[in-house]
PDB file of C-alpha atoms and ligand atoms in Angstrom:
ATOM      1  CA  MET A 159     -50.688 -91.928   7.802  1.00  0.00           C
ATOM      2  CA  THR A 160     -47.552 -90.201   9.143  1.00  0.00           C
ATOM      3  CA  LEU A 161     -47.155 -89.619  12.864  1.00  0.00           C
ATOM      4  CA  GLU A 162     -47.470 -85.867  12.333  1.00  0.00           C
ATOM      5  CA  THR A 163     -50.746 -86.257  10.392  1.00  0.00           C
ATOM      6  CA  GLU A 164     -52.095 -88.619  13.027  1.00  0.00           C
ATOM      7  CA  ILE A 165     -51.231 -86.121  15.771  1.00  0.00           C
ATOM      8  CA  ASN A 166     -52.747 -83.170  13.918  1.00  0.00           C
ATOM      9  CA  THR A 167     -55.953 -85.191  13.415  1.00  0.00           C
ATOM     10  CA  ALA A 168     -56.047 -86.051  17.124  1.00  0.00           C
ATOM     11  CA  ALA A 169     -55.438 -82.377  18.039  1.00  0.00           C
ATOM     12  CA  ALA A 170     -58.429 -81.345  15.892  1.00  0.00           C
ATOM     13  CA  GLN A 171     -60.630 -84.049  17.455  1.00  0.00           C
ATOM     14  CA  LEU A 172     -59.643 -83.110  21.009  1.00  0.00           C
ATOM     15  CA  LYS A 173     -60.278 -79.368  20.610  1.00  0.00           C
ATOM     16  CA  GLY A 174     -62.632 -78.210  23.373  1.00  0.00           C
ATOM     17  CA  ARG A 175     -62.513 -81.486  25.310  1.00  0.00           C
ATOM     18  CA  THR A 176     -62.064 -81.397  29.081  1.00  0.00           C
ATOM     19  CA  PRO A 177     -58.669 -82.390  30.531  1.00  0.00           C
ATOM     20  CA  GLN A 178     -60.253 -85.584  31.884  1.00  0.00           C
ATOM     21  CA  GLU A 179     -61.574 -86.478  28.404  1.00  0.00           C
ATOM     22  CA  THR A 180     -58.149 -85.820  26.882  1.00  0.00           C
ATOM     23  CA  LEU A 181     -56.437 -87.945  29.553  1.00  0.00           C
ATOM     24  CA  THR A 182     -58.938 -90.787  29.121  1.00  0.00           C
ATOM     25  CA  TRP A 183     -58.376 -90.699  25.351  1.00  0.00           C
ATOM     26  CA  ALA A 184     -54.579 -90.683  25.742  1.00  0.00           C
ATOM     27  CA  LEU A 185     -54.451 -93.476  28.351  1.00  0.00           C
ATOM     28  CA  ASN A 186     -56.601 -95.664  26.082  1.00  0.00           C
ATOM     29  CA  HIS A 187     -54.907 -94.693  22.827  1.00  0.00           C
ATOM     30  CA  TYR A 188     -51.208 -95.212  23.631  1.00  0.00           C
ATOM     31  CA  SER A 189     -49.670 -98.487  24.731  1.00  0.00           C
ATOM     32  CA  LYS A 190     -46.890 -96.756  26.692  1.00  0.00           C
ATOM     33  CA  ILE A 191     -47.419 -93.290  28.122  1.00  0.00           C
ATOM     34  CA  ALA A 192     -46.022 -91.283  31.055  1.00  0.00           C
ATOM     35  CA  LEU A 193     -46.703 -88.033  32.903  1.00  0.00           C
ATOM     36  CA  ALA A 194     -43.708 -85.720  33.367  1.00  0.00           C
ATOM     37  CA  SER A 195     -44.118 -84.156  36.799  1.00  0.00           C
ATOM     38  CA  SER A 196     -42.147 -81.483  38.606  1.00  0.00           C
ATOM     39  CA  PHE A 197     -44.936 -81.418  41.231  1.00  0.00           C
ATOM     40  CA  GLY A 198     -45.998 -77.920  40.245  1.00  0.00           C
ATOM     41  CA  ALA A 199     -49.674 -76.954  40.532  1.00  0.00           C
ATOM     42  CA  GLU A 200     -50.602 -78.249  37.062  1.00  0.00           C
ATOM     43  CA  ASP A 201     -48.809 -81.571  37.615  1.00  0.00           C
ATOM     44  CA  VAL A 202     -50.563 -82.398  40.871  1.00  0.00           C
ATOM     45  CA  VAL A 203     -53.907 -81.628  39.204  1.00  0.00           C
ATOM     46  CA  LEU A 204     -53.083 -84.111  36.430  1.00  0.00           C
ATOM     47  CA  ILE A 205     -51.943 -86.731  38.968  1.00  0.00           C
ATOM     48  CA  ASP A 206     -55.238 -86.417  40.847  1.00  0.00           C
ATOM     49  CA  MET A 207     -57.270 -86.582  37.624  1.00  0.00           C
ATOM     50  CA  ILE A 208     -55.461 -89.729  36.443  1.00  0.00           C
ATOM     51  CA  ALA A 209     -55.864 -91.395  39.849  1.00  0.00           C
ATOM     52  CA  LYS A 210     -59.613 -90.713  39.626  1.00  0.00           C
ATOM     53  CA  ILE A 211     -59.870 -91.914  36.010  1.00  0.00           C
ATOM     54  CA  CYS A 212     -57.868 -95.094  36.780  1.00  0.00           C
ATOM     55  CA  PRO A 213     -58.153 -96.006  40.486  1.00  0.00           C
ATOM     56  CA  ASP A 214     -55.998 -99.082  39.790  1.00  0.00           C
ATOM     57  CA  ALA A 215     -52.508 -98.666  38.357  1.00  0.00           C
ATOM     58  CA  PRO A 216     -52.803 -98.487  34.554  1.00  0.00           C
ATOM     59  CA  ALA A 217     -50.217-101.000  33.277  1.00  0.00           C
ATOM     60  CA  ASN A 218     -49.263 -98.798  30.308  1.00  0.00           C
ATOM     61  CA  PHE A 219     -48.600 -95.693  32.431  1.00  0.00           C
ATOM     62  CA  TYR A 220     -46.088 -94.191  34.879  1.00  0.00           C
ATOM     63  CA  VAL A 221     -45.282 -90.814  36.398  1.00  0.00           C
ATOM     64  CA  PHE A 222     -41.694 -89.641  36.220  1.00  0.00           C
ATOM     65  CA  THR A 223     -39.891 -86.740  37.812  1.00  0.00           C
ATOM     66  CA  LEU A 224     -36.382 -85.356  37.351  1.00  0.00           C
ATOM     67  CA  ASP A 225     -34.523 -85.053  40.642  1.00  0.00           C
ATOM     68  CA  THR A 226     -31.787 -82.622  39.624  1.00  0.00           C
ATOM     69  CA  GLY A 227     -30.161 -82.723  43.061  1.00  0.00           C
ATOM     70  CA  ARG A 228     -30.863 -78.971  43.422  1.00  0.00           C
ATOM     71  CA  LEU A 229     -34.607 -79.009  44.160  1.00  0.00           C
ATOM     72  CA  PRO A 230     -36.132 -76.980  47.030  1.00  0.00           C
ATOM     73  CA  VAL A 231     -37.074 -78.940  50.149  1.00  0.00           C
ATOM     74  CA  GLU A 232     -40.739 -78.027  49.563  1.00  0.00           C
ATOM     75  CA  THR A 233     -40.652 -79.988  46.284  1.00  0.00           C
ATOM     76  CA  TYR A 234     -39.421 -83.108  48.090  1.00  0.00           C
ATOM     77  CA  ASP A 235     -42.197 -82.575  50.661  1.00  0.00           C
ATOM     78  CA  VAL A 236     -44.966 -82.555  48.039  1.00  0.00           C
ATOM     79  CA  MET A 237     -43.296 -85.470  46.218  1.00  0.00           C
ATOM     80  CA  ALA A 238     -43.535 -87.526  49.435  1.00  0.00           C
ATOM     81  CA  GLN A 239     -47.166 -86.486  49.980  1.00  0.00           C
ATOM     82  CA  VAL A 240     -48.074 -87.489  46.428  1.00  0.00           C
ATOM     83  CA  GLN A 241     -46.301 -90.850  46.806  1.00  0.00           C
ATOM     84  CA  GLN A 242     -48.302 -91.467  49.966  1.00  0.00           C
ATOM     85  CA  LYS A 243     -51.681 -90.371  48.559  1.00  0.00           C
ATOM     86  CA  TYR A 244     -51.384 -92.039  45.124  1.00  0.00           C
ATOM     87  CA  PRO A 245     -49.133 -95.115  45.637  1.00  0.00           C
ATOM     88  CA  GLN A 246     -50.702 -96.828  42.630  1.00  0.00           C
ATOM     89  CA  LEU A 247     -49.278 -94.301  40.164  1.00  0.00           C
ATOM     90  CA  ASN A 248     -45.818 -95.876  39.822  1.00  0.00           C
ATOM     91  CA  LEU A 249     -43.591 -92.819  40.411  1.00  0.00           C
ATOM     92  CA  GLN A 250     -40.164 -93.136  38.828  1.00  0.00           C
ATOM     93  CA  ILE A 251     -37.542 -90.656  40.077  1.00  0.00           C
ATOM     94  CA  MET A 252     -34.845 -89.994  37.477  1.00  0.00           C
ATOM     95  CA  PHE A 253     -31.385 -88.824  38.535  1.00  0.00           C
ATOM     96  CA  PRO A 254     -28.597 -87.274  36.435  1.00  0.00           C
ATOM     97  CA  GLN A 255     -25.512 -89.322  35.578  1.00  0.00           C
ATOM     98  CA  ALA A 256     -23.248 -88.998  38.625  1.00  0.00           C
ATOM     99  CA  ASP A 257     -20.029 -88.899  36.542  1.00  0.00           C
ATOM    100  CA  ALA A 258     -21.309 -86.041  34.385  1.00  0.00           C
ATOM    101  CA  VAL A 259     -22.379 -83.976  37.427  1.00  0.00           C
ATOM    102  CA  GLN A 260     -19.057 -84.602  39.161  1.00  0.00           C
ATOM    103  CA  GLU A 261     -17.037 -83.565  36.104  1.00  0.00           C
ATOM    104  CA  MET A 262     -19.135 -80.403  35.552  1.00  0.00           C
ATOM    105  CA  VAL A 263     -19.035 -79.282  39.186  1.00  0.00           C
ATOM    106  CA  SER A 264     -15.336 -79.993  39.675  1.00  0.00           C
ATOM    107  CA  THR A 265     -14.340 -78.061  36.539  1.00  0.00           C
ATOM    108  CA  LYS A 266     -16.868 -75.191  36.640  1.00  0.00           C
ATOM    109  CA  GLY A 267     -18.002 -74.886  40.257  1.00  0.00           C
ATOM    110  CA  ILE A 268     -21.181 -75.795  42.119  1.00  0.00           C
ATOM    111  CA  ASN A 269     -23.106 -72.659  41.003  1.00  0.00           C
ATOM    112  CA  LEU A 270     -21.725 -72.507  37.455  1.00  0.00           C
ATOM    113  CA  PHE A 271     -25.126 -71.517  36.016  1.00  0.00           C
ATOM    114  CA  TYR A 272     -24.785 -67.931  37.269  1.00  0.00           C
ATOM    115  CA  ASP A 273     -21.566 -67.411  35.271  1.00  0.00           C
ATOM    116  CA  SER A 274     -22.887 -67.719  31.708  1.00  0.00           C
ATOM    117  CA  VAL A 275     -25.838 -68.866  29.595  1.00  0.00           C
ATOM    118  CA  GLU A 276     -23.604 -71.617  28.235  1.00  0.00           C
ATOM    119  CA  ASN A 277     -22.950 -72.911  31.760  1.00  0.00           C
ATOM    120  CA  ARG A 278     -26.636 -72.750  32.639  1.00  0.00           C
ATOM    121  CA  LYS A 279     -27.531 -74.714  29.537  1.00  0.00           C
ATOM    122  CA  GLN A 280     -24.850 -77.298  30.333  1.00  0.00           C
ATOM    123  CA  CYS A 281     -26.197 -77.717  33.869  1.00  0.00           C
ATOM    124  CA  CYS A 282     -29.811 -78.024  32.598  1.00  0.00           C
ATOM    125  CA  TYR A 283     -28.668 -80.529  29.995  1.00  0.00           C
ATOM    126  CA  ILE A 284     -26.858 -82.757  32.494  1.00  0.00           C
ATOM    127  CA  ARG A 285     -29.393 -82.486  35.304  1.00  0.00           C
ATOM    128  CA  LYS A 286     -32.635 -82.398  33.243  1.00  0.00           C
ATOM    129  CA  VAL A 287     -32.468 -82.933  29.501  1.00  0.00           C
ATOM    130  CA  GLU A 288     -30.354 -86.113  29.492  1.00  0.00           C
ATOM    131  CA  PRO A 289     -32.414 -87.753  32.298  1.00  0.00           C
ATOM    132  CA  LEU A 290     -35.570 -86.724  30.413  1.00  0.00           C
ATOM    133  CA  SER A 291     -34.296 -88.623  27.368  1.00  0.00           C
ATOM    134  CA  ARG A 292     -33.910 -91.756  29.472  1.00  0.00           C
ATOM    135  CA  ALA A 293     -37.322 -91.241  31.106  1.00  0.00           C
ATOM    136  CA  THR A 294     -39.088 -90.955  27.740  1.00  0.00           C
ATOM    137  CA  GLN A 295     -37.265 -93.840  26.049  1.00  0.00           C
ATOM    138  CA  GLY A 296     -39.700 -96.346  24.546  1.00  0.00           C
ATOM    139  CA  LEU A 297     -42.746 -94.124  25.132  1.00  0.00           C
ATOM    140  CA  GLU A 298     -45.407 -93.489  22.499  1.00  0.00           C
ATOM    141  CA  ALA A 299     -46.509 -90.303  24.281  1.00  0.00           C
ATOM    142  CA  TRP A 300     -45.799 -88.128  27.297  1.00  0.00           C
ATOM    143  CA  ILE A 301     -48.171 -85.884  29.225  1.00  0.00           C
ATOM    144  CA  THR A 302     -47.244 -82.391  30.461  1.00  0.00           C
ATOM    145  CA  GLY A 303     -48.930 -79.669  32.511  1.00  0.00           C
ATOM    146  CA  LEU A 304     -48.221 -76.898  29.967  1.00  0.00           C
ATOM    147  CA  ARG A 305     -50.795 -74.103  29.654  1.00  0.00           C
ATOM    148  CA  ARG A 306     -51.075 -71.532  26.863  1.00  0.00           C
ATOM    149  CA  ASP A 307     -51.031 -68.489  29.139  1.00  0.00           C
ATOM    150  CA  GLN A 308     -47.802 -69.453  30.945  1.00  0.00           C
ATOM    151  CA  THR A 309     -45.456 -67.853  28.377  1.00  0.00           C
ATOM    152  CA  ALA A 310     -45.680 -66.252  24.956  1.00  0.00           C
ATOM    153  CA  ASN A 311     -43.796 -69.303  23.645  1.00  0.00           C
ATOM    154  CA  ARG A 312     -46.614 -71.601  24.740  1.00  0.00           C
ATOM    155  CA  ALA A 313     -49.462 -69.478  23.357  1.00  0.00           C
ATOM    156  CA  THR A 314     -49.789 -71.445  20.121  1.00  0.00           C
ATOM    157  CA  MET A 315     -49.447 -74.943  21.559  1.00  0.00           C
ATOM    158  CA  GLU A 316     -52.142 -77.568  20.975  1.00  0.00           C
ATOM    159  CA  THR A 317     -53.659 -80.313  23.160  1.00  0.00           C
ATOM    160  CA  VAL A 318     -51.642 -82.879  21.231  1.00  0.00           C
ATOM    161  CA  GLU A 319     -48.310 -82.025  19.616  1.00  0.00           C
ATOM    162  CA  LEU A 320     -45.504 -83.828  17.871  1.00  0.00           C
ATOM    163  CA  ASP A 321     -42.340 -84.017  19.961  1.00  0.00           C
ATOM    164  CA  ALA A 322     -40.125 -83.774  16.921  1.00  0.00           C
ATOM    165  CA  ASP A 323     -36.886 -84.801  18.643  1.00  0.00           C
ATOM    166  CA  ARG A 324     -38.312 -87.934  20.206  1.00  0.00           C
ATOM    167  CA  GLN A 325     -40.846 -88.647  17.426  1.00  0.00           C
ATOM    168  CA  ILE A 326     -43.575 -89.274  19.978  1.00  0.00           C
ATOM    169  CA  ALA A 327     -46.775 -87.458  20.936  1.00  0.00           C
ATOM    170  CA  LYS A 328     -46.847 -84.805  23.607  1.00  0.00           C
ATOM    171  CA  ILE A 329     -50.199 -84.418  25.381  1.00  0.00           C
ATOM    172  CA  ASN A 330     -51.077 -81.101  27.061  1.00  0.00           C
ATOM    173  CA  PRO A 331     -54.515 -81.690  28.707  1.00  0.00           C
ATOM    174  CA  LEU A 332     -54.520 -78.336  30.582  1.00  0.00           C
ATOM    175  CA  ILE A 333     -53.502 -76.238  27.588  1.00  0.00           C
ATOM    176  CA  ASP A 334     -56.794 -74.238  27.669  1.00  0.00           C
ATOM    177  CA  TRP A 335     -56.901 -73.837  31.457  1.00  0.00           C
ATOM    178  CA  SER A 336     -56.152 -70.634  33.336  1.00  0.00           C
ATOM    179  CA  ASN A 337     -54.175 -70.359  36.560  1.00  0.00           C
ATOM    180  CA  ASP A 338     -57.507 -69.861  38.386  1.00  0.00           C
ATOM    181  CA  ASP A 339     -58.887 -73.098  36.900  1.00  0.00           C
ATOM    182  CA  VAL A 340     -55.855 -74.980  38.247  1.00  0.00           C
ATOM    183  CA  TRP A 341     -56.176 -73.562  41.747  1.00  0.00           C
ATOM    184  CA  ALA A 342     -59.945 -74.092  41.868  1.00  0.00           C
ATOM    185  CA  TYR A 343     -59.326 -77.787  41.098  1.00  0.00           C
ATOM    186  CA  ILE A 344     -56.614 -78.074  43.794  1.00  0.00           C
ATOM    187  CA  ARG A 345     -58.873 -76.542  46.453  1.00  0.00           C
ATOM    188  CA  ASN A 346     -62.041 -78.400  45.415  1.00  0.00           C
ATOM    189  CA  HIS A 347     -60.293 -81.793  45.361  1.00  0.00           C
ATOM    190  CA  ASP A 348     -57.933 -81.255  48.303  1.00  0.00           C
ATOM    191  CA  VAL A 349     -54.869 -82.038  46.193  1.00  0.00           C
ATOM    192  CA  PRO A 350     -51.402 -81.809  47.861  1.00  0.00           C
ATOM    193  CA  TYR A 351     -49.386 -78.931  46.404  1.00  0.00           C
ATOM    194  CA  ASN A 352     -45.949 -77.338  46.722  1.00  0.00           C
ATOM    195  CA  LYS A 353     -46.095 -74.862  49.611  1.00  0.00           C
ATOM    196  CA  LEU A 354     -43.763 -72.482  47.743  1.00  0.00           C
ATOM    197  CA  HIS A 355     -46.843 -71.572  45.691  1.00  0.00           C
ATOM    198  CA  ASP A 356     -48.168 -69.834  48.845  1.00  0.00           C
ATOM    199  CA  ARG A 357     -45.025 -67.654  48.850  1.00  0.00           C
ATOM    200  CA  ASN A 358     -45.358 -66.189  45.326  1.00  0.00           C
ATOM    201  CA  PHE A 359     -43.537 -68.943  43.456  1.00  0.00           C
ATOM    202  CA  PRO A 360     -46.002 -69.710  40.604  1.00  0.00           C
ATOM    203  CA  SER A 361     -43.370 -71.672  38.654  1.00  0.00           C
ATOM    204  CA  ILE A 362     -40.915 -73.825  40.607  1.00  0.00           C
ATOM    205  CA  GLY A 363     -37.698 -75.403  39.371  1.00  0.00           C
ATOM    206  CA  CYS A 364     -34.319 -75.832  41.036  1.00  0.00           C
ATOM    207  CA  ALA A 365     -33.792 -73.834  44.245  1.00  0.00           C
ATOM    208  CA  PRO A 366     -30.873 -71.663  43.048  1.00  0.00           C
ATOM    209  CA  CYS A 367     -32.634 -70.852  39.751  1.00  0.00           C
ATOM    210  CA  THR A 368     -36.097 -69.930  41.061  1.00  0.00           C
ATOM    211  CA  ARG A 369     -37.213 -66.862  42.984  1.00  0.00           C
ATOM    212  CA  ALA A 370     -40.559 -65.474  44.111  1.00  0.00           C
ATOM    213  CA  ILE A 371     -42.201 -62.983  41.732  1.00  0.00           C
ATOM    214  CA  ALA A 372     -43.536 -59.517  42.486  1.00  0.00           C
ATOM    215  CA  GLU A 373     -47.153 -58.545  41.831  1.00  0.00           C
ATOM    216  CA  GLY A 374     -47.770 -58.004  38.111  1.00  0.00           C
ATOM    217  CA  GLU A 375     -44.675 -59.920  36.975  1.00  0.00           C
ATOM    218  CA  ASP A 376     -44.938 -62.672  34.385  1.00  0.00           C
ATOM    219  CA  LEU A 377     -45.743 -66.068  35.956  1.00  0.00           C
ATOM    220  CA  ARG A 378     -42.369 -67.469  34.859  1.00  0.00           C
ATOM    221  CA  ALA A 379     -40.321 -64.337  35.651  1.00  0.00           C
ATOM    222  CA  GLY A 380     -38.814 -66.080  38.678  1.00  0.00           C
ATOM    223  CA  ARG A 381     -37.075 -68.754  36.582  1.00  0.00           C
ATOM    224  CA  TRP A 382     -33.414 -67.955  35.574  1.00  0.00           C
ATOM    225  CA  TRP A 383     -34.285 -64.340  36.360  1.00  0.00           C
ATOM    226  CA  TRP A 384     -30.707 -63.145  35.910  1.00  0.00           C
ATOM    227  CA  GLU A 385     -30.848 -63.998  32.194  1.00  0.00           C
ATOM    228  CA  MET A 386     -34.076 -61.996  31.674  1.00  0.00           C
ATOM    229  CA  SER A 387     -34.752 -63.460  28.232  1.00  0.00           C
ATOM    230  CA  ASN A 388     -35.220 -67.197  28.433  1.00  0.00           C
ATOM    231  CA  GLN A 389     -37.764 -68.867  30.685  1.00  0.00           C
ATOM    232  CA  GLU A 390     -37.554 -72.275  28.965  1.00  0.00           C
ATOM    233  CA  CYS A 391     -35.211 -74.960  30.359  1.00  0.00           C
ATOM    234  CA  GLY A 392     -34.748 -77.042  27.231  1.00  0.00           C
ATOM    235  CA  LEU A 393     -37.385 -79.655  28.121  1.00  0.00           C
ATOM    236  CA  HIS A 394     -39.959 -78.166  25.761  1.00  0.00           C
ATOM    237  CA  VAL A 395     -37.710 -77.092  22.895  1.00  0.00           C
ATOM    238  CA  THR A 396     -36.219 -79.188  20.131  1.00  0.00           C
ATOM    239  CA  SER A 397     -32.475 -79.828  19.890  1.00  0.00           C
ATOM    240  CA  ASP A 398     -32.131 -76.930  17.435  1.00  0.00           C
ATOM    241  CA  GLY A 399     -33.887 -74.512  19.790  1.00  0.00           C
ATOM    242  CA  ARG A 400     -37.432 -74.548  18.350  1.00  0.00           C
ATOM    243  CA  LEU A 401     -40.447 -75.138  20.551  1.00  0.00           C
ATOM    244  CA  VAL A 402     -41.956 -78.626  20.432  1.00  0.00           C
ATOM    245  CA  ARG A 403     -44.969 -78.131  18.171  1.00  0.00           C
ATOM    246  CA  ALA A 404     -47.187 -80.195  15.936  1.00  0.00           C
ATOM    247  CA  LYS A 405     -47.038 -77.779  13.021  1.00  0.00           C
ATOM    248  CA  SER A 406     -43.966 -75.947  11.812  1.00  0.00           C
TER     249      SER A 406
HETATM  250  S1  SF4 B 541     -32.453 -75.083  36.732  1.00  0.00           S
HETATM  251 FE1  SF4 B 541     -30.438 -74.354  37.497  1.00  0.00          FE
HETATM  252  S2  SF4 B 541     -29.641 -75.914  38.930  1.00  0.00           S
HETATM  253 FE2  SF4 B 541     -31.395 -76.785  37.801  1.00  0.00          FE
HETATM  254  S3  SF4 B 541     -30.479 -77.890  36.158  1.00  0.00           S
HETATM  255 FE3  SF4 B 541     -30.940 -75.863  35.318  1.00  0.00          FE
HETATM  256  S4  SF4 B 541     -29.137 -74.556  35.706  1.00  0.00           S
HETATM  257 FE4  SF4 B 541     -28.912 -76.454  36.904  1.00  0.00          FE
END
């Protein structure tokens, strides 16, 4: 059976399962698996669920985050709270290559991303995409907090997808959840969360590339708002620009 067939079979089997059932299946099924966390609302929900499913550190599992060097202070605050509350979850903080950042900033300026889409993509590549490649090396699967109603791009995603670039599985346990479901879980389970969410930041990335949204705006409208057309950072698209999906 090819990896793609195996993943499509798993996606069919996991349809309608709860996030906890999907996580339990994934943690048992893969010998090396990690949760990608930016400490947004969905990520802290998943962290809490995994800590409850596996009170002891699962040996085959880690949480990783990408510290771009440009994160808001509130993200570091929730990162510290999560480290304190769930010390068993083996948090690995990935940093960009210092030489690459130095070269980019000295040739193009510290806020190069405002000057062109090309510059923004270069900055996201150096600070996020390349560290993500190192973080996912050797994994059989990675877990994300993606939900279908976050963007039109994500509307057709499945619980389990093929990450075509990395040839591993991508698990999206909250894919069927709404924003209200996420916040009900956070409140009911007293989960630490990024305080920027209380100031109309539903989606939080780097400080200079994220703004609060106005009432009625799309949930990801505050990300790279000056470009107006692209609210994906490259972490969930393939190298040729397609979304990471199980079926083409
Ligand atoms: S979100 Fe902005 S600061 Fe962060 S890596 Fe991308 S372009 Fe650079």
